[in-house]
Short mmCIF file of C-alpha atoms and ligand atoms in Angstrom, two decimals:
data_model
loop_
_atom_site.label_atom_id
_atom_site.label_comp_id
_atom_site.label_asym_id
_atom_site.label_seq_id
_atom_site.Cartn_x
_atom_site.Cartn_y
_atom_site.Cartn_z
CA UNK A 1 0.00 0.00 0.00
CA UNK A 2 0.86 3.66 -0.49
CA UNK A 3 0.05 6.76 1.43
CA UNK A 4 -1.10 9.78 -1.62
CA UNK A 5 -2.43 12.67 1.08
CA UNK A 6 -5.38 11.20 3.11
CA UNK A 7 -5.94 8.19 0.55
CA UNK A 8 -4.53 5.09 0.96
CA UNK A 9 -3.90 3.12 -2.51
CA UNK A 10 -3.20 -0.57 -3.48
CA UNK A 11 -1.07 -1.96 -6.33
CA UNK A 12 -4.28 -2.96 -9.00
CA UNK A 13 -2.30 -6.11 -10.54
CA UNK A 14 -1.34 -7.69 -6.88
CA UNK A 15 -5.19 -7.20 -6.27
CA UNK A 16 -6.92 -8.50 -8.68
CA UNK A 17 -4.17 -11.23 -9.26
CA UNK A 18 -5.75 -13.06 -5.89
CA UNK A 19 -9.19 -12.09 -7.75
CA UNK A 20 -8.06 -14.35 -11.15
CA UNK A 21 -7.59 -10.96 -13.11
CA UNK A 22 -4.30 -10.92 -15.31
CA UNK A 23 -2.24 -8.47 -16.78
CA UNK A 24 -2.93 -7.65 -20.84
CA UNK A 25 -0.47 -5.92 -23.35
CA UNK A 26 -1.78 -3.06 -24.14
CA UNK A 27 -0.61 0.04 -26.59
CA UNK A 28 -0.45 2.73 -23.19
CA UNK A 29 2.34 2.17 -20.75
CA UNK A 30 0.16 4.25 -18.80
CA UNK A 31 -2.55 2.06 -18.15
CA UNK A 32 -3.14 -1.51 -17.04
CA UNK A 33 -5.44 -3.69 -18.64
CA UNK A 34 -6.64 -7.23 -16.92
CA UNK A 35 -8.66 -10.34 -17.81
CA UNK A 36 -10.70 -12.07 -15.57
CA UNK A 37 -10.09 -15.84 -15.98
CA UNK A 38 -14.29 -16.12 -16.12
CA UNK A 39 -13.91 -13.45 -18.62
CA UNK A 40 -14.72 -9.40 -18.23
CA UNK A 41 -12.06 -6.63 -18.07
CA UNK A 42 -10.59 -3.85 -16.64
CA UNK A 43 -9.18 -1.19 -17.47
CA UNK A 44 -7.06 1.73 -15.36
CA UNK A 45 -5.28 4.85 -16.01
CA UNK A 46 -2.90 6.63 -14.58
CA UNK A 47 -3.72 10.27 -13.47
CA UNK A 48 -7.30 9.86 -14.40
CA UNK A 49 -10.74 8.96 -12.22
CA UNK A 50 -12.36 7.34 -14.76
CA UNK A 51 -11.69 3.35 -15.09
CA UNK A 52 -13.59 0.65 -17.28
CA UNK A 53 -15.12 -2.24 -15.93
CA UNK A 54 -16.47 -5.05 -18.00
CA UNK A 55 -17.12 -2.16 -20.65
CA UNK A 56 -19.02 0.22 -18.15
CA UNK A 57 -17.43 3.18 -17.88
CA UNK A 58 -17.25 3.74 -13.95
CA UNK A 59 -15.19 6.79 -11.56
CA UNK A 60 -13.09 6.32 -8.96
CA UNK A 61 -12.75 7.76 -5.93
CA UNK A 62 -9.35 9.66 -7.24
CA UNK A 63 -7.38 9.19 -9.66
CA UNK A 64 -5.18 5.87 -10.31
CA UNK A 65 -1.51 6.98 -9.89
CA UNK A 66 1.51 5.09 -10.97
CA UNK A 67 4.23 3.95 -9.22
CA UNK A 68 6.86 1.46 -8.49
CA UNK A 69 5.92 0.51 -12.40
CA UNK A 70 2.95 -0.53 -11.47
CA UNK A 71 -0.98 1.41 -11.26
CA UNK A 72 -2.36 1.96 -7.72
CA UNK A 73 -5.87 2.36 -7.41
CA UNK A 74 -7.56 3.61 -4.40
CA UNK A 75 -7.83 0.90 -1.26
CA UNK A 76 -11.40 2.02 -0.55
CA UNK A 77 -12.63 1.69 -4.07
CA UNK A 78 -10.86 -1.69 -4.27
CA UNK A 79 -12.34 -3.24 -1.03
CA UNK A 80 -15.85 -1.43 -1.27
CA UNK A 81 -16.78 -1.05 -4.91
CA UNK A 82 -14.74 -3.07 -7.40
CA UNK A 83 -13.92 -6.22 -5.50
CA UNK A 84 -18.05 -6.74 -4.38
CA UNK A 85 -18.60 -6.53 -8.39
CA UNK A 86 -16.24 -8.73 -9.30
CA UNK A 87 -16.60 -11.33 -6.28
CA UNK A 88 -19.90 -10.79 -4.61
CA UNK A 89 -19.10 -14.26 -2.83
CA UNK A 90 -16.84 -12.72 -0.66
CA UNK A 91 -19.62 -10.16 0.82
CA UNK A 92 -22.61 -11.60 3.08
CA UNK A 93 -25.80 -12.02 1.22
CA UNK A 94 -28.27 -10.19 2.17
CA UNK A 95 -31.87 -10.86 2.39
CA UNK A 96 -34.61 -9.75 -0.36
CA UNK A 97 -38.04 -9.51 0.30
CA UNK A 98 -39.37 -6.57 0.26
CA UNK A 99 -38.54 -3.66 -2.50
CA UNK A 100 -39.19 0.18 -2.50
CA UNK A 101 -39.52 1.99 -5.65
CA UNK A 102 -39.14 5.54 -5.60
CA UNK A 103 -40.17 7.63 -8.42
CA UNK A 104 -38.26 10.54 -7.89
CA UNK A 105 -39.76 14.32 -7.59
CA UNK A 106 -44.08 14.83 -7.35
CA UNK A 107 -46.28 17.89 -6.75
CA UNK A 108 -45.14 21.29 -6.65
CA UNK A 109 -41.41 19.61 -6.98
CA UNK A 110 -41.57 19.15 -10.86
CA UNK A 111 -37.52 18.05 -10.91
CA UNK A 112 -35.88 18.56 -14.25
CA UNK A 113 -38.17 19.64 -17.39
CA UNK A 114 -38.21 19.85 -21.00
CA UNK A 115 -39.78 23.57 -21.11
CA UNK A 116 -39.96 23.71 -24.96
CA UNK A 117 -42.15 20.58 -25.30
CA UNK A 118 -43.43 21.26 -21.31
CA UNK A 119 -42.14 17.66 -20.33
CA UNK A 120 -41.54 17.24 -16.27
CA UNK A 121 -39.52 14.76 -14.59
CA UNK A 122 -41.98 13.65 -12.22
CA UNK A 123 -44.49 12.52 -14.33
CA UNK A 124 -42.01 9.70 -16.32
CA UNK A 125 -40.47 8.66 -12.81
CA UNK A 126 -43.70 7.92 -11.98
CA UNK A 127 -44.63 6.30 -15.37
CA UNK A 128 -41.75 3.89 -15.06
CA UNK A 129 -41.91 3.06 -11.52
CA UNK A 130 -45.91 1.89 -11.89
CA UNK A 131 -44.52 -0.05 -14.87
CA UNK A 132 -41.67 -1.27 -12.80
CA UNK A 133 -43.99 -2.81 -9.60
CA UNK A 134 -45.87 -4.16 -12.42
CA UNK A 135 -43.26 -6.43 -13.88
CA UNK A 136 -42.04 -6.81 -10.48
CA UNK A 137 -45.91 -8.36 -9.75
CA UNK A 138 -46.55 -9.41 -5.67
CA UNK A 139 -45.91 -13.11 -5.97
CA UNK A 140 -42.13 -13.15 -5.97
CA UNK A 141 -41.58 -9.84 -3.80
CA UNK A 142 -43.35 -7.54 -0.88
CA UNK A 143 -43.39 -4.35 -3.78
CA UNK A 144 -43.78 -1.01 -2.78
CA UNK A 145 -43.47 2.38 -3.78
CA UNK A 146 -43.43 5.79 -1.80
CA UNK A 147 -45.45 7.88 -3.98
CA UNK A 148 -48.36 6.02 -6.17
CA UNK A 149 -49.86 9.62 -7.62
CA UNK A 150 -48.46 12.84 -8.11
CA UNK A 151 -47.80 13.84 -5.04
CA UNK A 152 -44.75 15.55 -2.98
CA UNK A 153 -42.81 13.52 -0.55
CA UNK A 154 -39.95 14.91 1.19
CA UNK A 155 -36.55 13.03 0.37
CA UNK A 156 -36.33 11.80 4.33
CA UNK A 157 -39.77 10.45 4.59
CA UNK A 158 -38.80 8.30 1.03
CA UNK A 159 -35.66 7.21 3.26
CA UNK A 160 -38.19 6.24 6.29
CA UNK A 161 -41.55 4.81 4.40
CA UNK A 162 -38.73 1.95 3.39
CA UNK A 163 -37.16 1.85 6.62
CA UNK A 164 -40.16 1.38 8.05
CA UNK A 165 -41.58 -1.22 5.45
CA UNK A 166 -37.99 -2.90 6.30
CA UNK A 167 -36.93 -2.87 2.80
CA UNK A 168 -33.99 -4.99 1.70
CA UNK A 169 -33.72 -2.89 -1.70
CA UNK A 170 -34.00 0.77 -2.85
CA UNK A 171 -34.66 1.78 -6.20
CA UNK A 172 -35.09 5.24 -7.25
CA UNK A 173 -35.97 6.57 -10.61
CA UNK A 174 -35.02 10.02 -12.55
CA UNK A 175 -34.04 11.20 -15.32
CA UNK A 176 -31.07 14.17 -16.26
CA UNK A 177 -31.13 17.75 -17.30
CA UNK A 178 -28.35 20.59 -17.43
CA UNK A 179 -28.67 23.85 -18.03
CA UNK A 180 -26.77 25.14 -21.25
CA UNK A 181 -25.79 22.02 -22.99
CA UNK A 182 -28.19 20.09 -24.78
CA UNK A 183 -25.85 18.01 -26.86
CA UNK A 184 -25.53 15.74 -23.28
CA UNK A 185 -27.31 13.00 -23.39
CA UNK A 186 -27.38 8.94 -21.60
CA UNK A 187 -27.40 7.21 -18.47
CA UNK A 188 -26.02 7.78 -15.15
CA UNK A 189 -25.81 5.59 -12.02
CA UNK A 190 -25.45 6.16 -8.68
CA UNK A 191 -24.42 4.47 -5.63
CA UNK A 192 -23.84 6.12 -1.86
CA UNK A 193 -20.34 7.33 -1.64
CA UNK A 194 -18.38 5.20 0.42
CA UNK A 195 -16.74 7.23 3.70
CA UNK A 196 -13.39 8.21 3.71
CA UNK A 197 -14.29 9.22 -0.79
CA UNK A 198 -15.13 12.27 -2.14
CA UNK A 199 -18.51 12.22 -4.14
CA UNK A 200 -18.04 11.82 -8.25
CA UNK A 201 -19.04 15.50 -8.52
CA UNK A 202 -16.82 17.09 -5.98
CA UNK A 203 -13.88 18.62 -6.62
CA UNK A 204 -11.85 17.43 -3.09
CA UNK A 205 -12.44 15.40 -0.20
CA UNK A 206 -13.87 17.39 2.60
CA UNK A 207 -14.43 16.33 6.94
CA UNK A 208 -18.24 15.20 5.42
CA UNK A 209 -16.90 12.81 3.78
CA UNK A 210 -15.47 11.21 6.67
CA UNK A 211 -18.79 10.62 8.25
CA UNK A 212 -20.30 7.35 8.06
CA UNK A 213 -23.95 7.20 6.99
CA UNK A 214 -26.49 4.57 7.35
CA UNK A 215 -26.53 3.22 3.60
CA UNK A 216 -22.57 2.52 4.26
CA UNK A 217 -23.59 -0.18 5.87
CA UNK A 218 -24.29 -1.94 2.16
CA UNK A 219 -21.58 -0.36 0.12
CA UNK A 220 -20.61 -3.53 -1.02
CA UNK A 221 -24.30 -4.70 -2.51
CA UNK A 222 -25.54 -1.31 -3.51
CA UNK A 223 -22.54 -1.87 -5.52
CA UNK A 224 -23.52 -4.77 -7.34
CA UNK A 225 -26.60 -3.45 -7.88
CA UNK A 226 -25.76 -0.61 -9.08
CA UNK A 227 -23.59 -2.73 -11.52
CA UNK A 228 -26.46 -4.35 -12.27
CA UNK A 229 -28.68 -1.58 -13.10
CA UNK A 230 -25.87 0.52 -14.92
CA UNK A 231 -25.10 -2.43 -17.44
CA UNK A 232 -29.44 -3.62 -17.78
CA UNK A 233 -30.26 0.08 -18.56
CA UNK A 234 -27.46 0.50 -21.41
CA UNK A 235 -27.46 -2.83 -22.57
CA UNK A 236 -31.84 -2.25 -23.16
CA UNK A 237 -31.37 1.61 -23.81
CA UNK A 238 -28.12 1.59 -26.14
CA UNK A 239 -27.78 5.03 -24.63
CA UNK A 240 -24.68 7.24 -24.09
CA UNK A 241 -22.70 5.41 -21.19
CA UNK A 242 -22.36 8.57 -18.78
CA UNK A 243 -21.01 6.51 -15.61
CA UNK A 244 -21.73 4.69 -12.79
CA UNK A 245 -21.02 7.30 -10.08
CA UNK A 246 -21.18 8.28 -6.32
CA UNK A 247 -23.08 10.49 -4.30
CA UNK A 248 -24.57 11.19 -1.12
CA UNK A 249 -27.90 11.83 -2.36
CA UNK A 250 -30.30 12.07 0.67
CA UNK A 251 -32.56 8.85 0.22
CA UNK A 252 -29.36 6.86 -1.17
CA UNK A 253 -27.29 8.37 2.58
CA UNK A 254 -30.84 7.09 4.76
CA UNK A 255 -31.86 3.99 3.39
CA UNK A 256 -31.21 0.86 5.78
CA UNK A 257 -30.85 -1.55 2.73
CA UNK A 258 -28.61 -1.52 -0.53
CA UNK A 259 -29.92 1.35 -2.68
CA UNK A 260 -29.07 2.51 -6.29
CA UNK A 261 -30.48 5.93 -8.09
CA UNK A 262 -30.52 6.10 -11.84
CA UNK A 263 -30.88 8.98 -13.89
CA UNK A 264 -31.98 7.10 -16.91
CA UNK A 265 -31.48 9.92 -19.43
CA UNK A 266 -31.43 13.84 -20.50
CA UNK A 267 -34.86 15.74 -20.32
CA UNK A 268 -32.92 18.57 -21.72
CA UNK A 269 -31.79 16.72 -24.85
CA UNK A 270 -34.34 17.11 -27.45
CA UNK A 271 -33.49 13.56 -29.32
CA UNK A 272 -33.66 11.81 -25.55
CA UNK A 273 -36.45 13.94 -24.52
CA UNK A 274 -38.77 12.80 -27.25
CA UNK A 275 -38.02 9.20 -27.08
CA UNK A 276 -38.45 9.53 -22.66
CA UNK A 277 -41.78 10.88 -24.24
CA UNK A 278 -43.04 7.39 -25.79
CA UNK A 279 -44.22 4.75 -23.29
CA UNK A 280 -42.43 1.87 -25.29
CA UNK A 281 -39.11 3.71 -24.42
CA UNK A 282 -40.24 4.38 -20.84
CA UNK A 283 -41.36 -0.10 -21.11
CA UNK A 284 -37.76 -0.41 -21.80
CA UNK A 285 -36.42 1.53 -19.47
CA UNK A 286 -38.85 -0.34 -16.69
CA UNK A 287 -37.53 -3.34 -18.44
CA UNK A 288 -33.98 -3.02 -17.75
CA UNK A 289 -34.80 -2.05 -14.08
CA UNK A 290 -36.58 -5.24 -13.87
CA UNK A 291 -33.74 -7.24 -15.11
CA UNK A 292 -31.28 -5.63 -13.27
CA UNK A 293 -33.51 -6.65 -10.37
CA UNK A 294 -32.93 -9.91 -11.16
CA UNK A 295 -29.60 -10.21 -12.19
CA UNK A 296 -28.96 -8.57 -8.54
CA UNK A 297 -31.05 -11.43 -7.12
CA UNK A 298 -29.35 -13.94 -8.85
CA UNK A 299 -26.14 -12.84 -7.68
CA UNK A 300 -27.17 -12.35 -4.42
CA UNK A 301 -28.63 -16.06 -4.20
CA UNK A 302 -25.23 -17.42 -5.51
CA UNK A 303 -23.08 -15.82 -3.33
CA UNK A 304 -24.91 -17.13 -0.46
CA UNK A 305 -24.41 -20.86 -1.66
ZN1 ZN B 1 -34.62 13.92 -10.38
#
């Protein structure tokens, strides 16, 4: 290990060797590739957040940094994000039962919009979470979700309705704008930031990020279902891959279970816009949810063997 700052890194290649990753030539001396004996790579580069796994483009808590001739990634990424992806038999499995969907935003609280063709978030997070419990049906799963109309609901109370229901997974639906760029468009996936890591979006790590929160408790699953739900939703969308991230968004921080938020695509970009319009595209997207769902409990029922 190796002390950059505050963050402790770990050689990449030593890790993943005990993981049956390998080392591939590859054209950058900067980077290290590796090839999991099951199949699936990964990819890291030096001086840079952003990392490749199994083809999903994915961030880092910093940046990989070479040394000794060899790429160190960050020991908290290792241990609490890449390693429960790539060996979820390693992590206790947890329990599922009961699910929460969340479809983001309600009310007065429109979230993002389309103002040109008067599209609001709310209304498609709520279109693809009713097609979502659906799919998910009652037989298999306790379903529930913590707004059934257009309502508002405060971000805690979403955290609490499942914490009371004793949920054993979180998923909450949105969808992307920004202001001033409409070329952006795809899909985005978040997970709660592990402590001791700077969020994908900040710029340095600050004393919050130090503190512990109750959702740390399932870094390792949110993980692989965030995985899960990153690779369904491009796989069934064929969308721009815009990461699987971190963040300490407020239901993601409160949850008592492993929780994912995905941002399934740009509001603000006309193209995505119209096709987020169209309930087969919004099907899809509930589709890819629903598979990710069980891919997760697949996973989950494997590594418990
Ligand atoms: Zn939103």
């Amino acid at each position: 290990m190796i002390q950059v700052g505050a963050v402790s890194y770990t050689d990449a290649r030593a890790w993943f060797a005990r993981l049956g990753y390998r080392p591939q030539a590859n054209d950058n001396a900067r980077a290290l590739v590796l090839k999991g004996t099951a199949g699936g790579t990964l990819r890291f580069e030096a001086d840079s957040r952003e990392a490749t796994l199994h083809g999903l483009r994915i961030f880092l808590g910093e940046a990989a940094v070479m040394a000794r001739g060899s790429i160190f990634v960050p020991t908290v990424d290792l241990e609490r994000f890449l390693t429960p992806i790539v060996r979820p038999s390693q992590f206790k499995a947890p329990p599922l039962r009961t699910i929460v969907i969340d479809a983001g935003h309600g009310g007065n609280d429109t979230g993002t919009r389309n103002q040109a063709r008067k599209l609001d978030e709310k209304d498609f997070t709520l279109d693809v979470a009713r097609r979502l419990e659906k799919l998910l049906g009652q037989d298999r799963w306790r379903v529930l979700m913590t707004r059934k109309d257009d309502r508002f609901v405060e971000l805690p109370e979403r955290a609490e309705f499942a914490n009371r229901a004793k949920a054993d997974l979180f998923v909450s639906i949105h969808f992307n704008a920004v202001a001033n760029n409409s070329g952006v468009r795809g899909t985005e996936t978040y997970v709660l930031t592990p402590q001791f890591m700077r969020s994908t979006s900040s710029a340095k790590i600050t004393t919050d990020d130090r503190t512990a929160q109750p959702g740390n408790k399932y870094d390792a699953w949110s993980a692989v279902l965030g995985y899960h739900m990153h690779r369904e939703l491009l796989t069934e969308l064929k969308t721009e891959d815009r990461g699987f991230k971190r963040a300490r968004f407020a239901v993601l921080r409160l949850v008592d279970c492993p929780a994912v938020l995905v941002e399934a695509g740009y509001l603000s970009n006309d193209t995505e816009a119209q096709m987020i319009a169209t309930a087969a595209y919004r099907a899809r997207i509930a589709e890819a949810l629903y598979s990710a769902i069980v891919a997760y409990d697949a996973t989950r029922v494997a590594a418990g063997r």
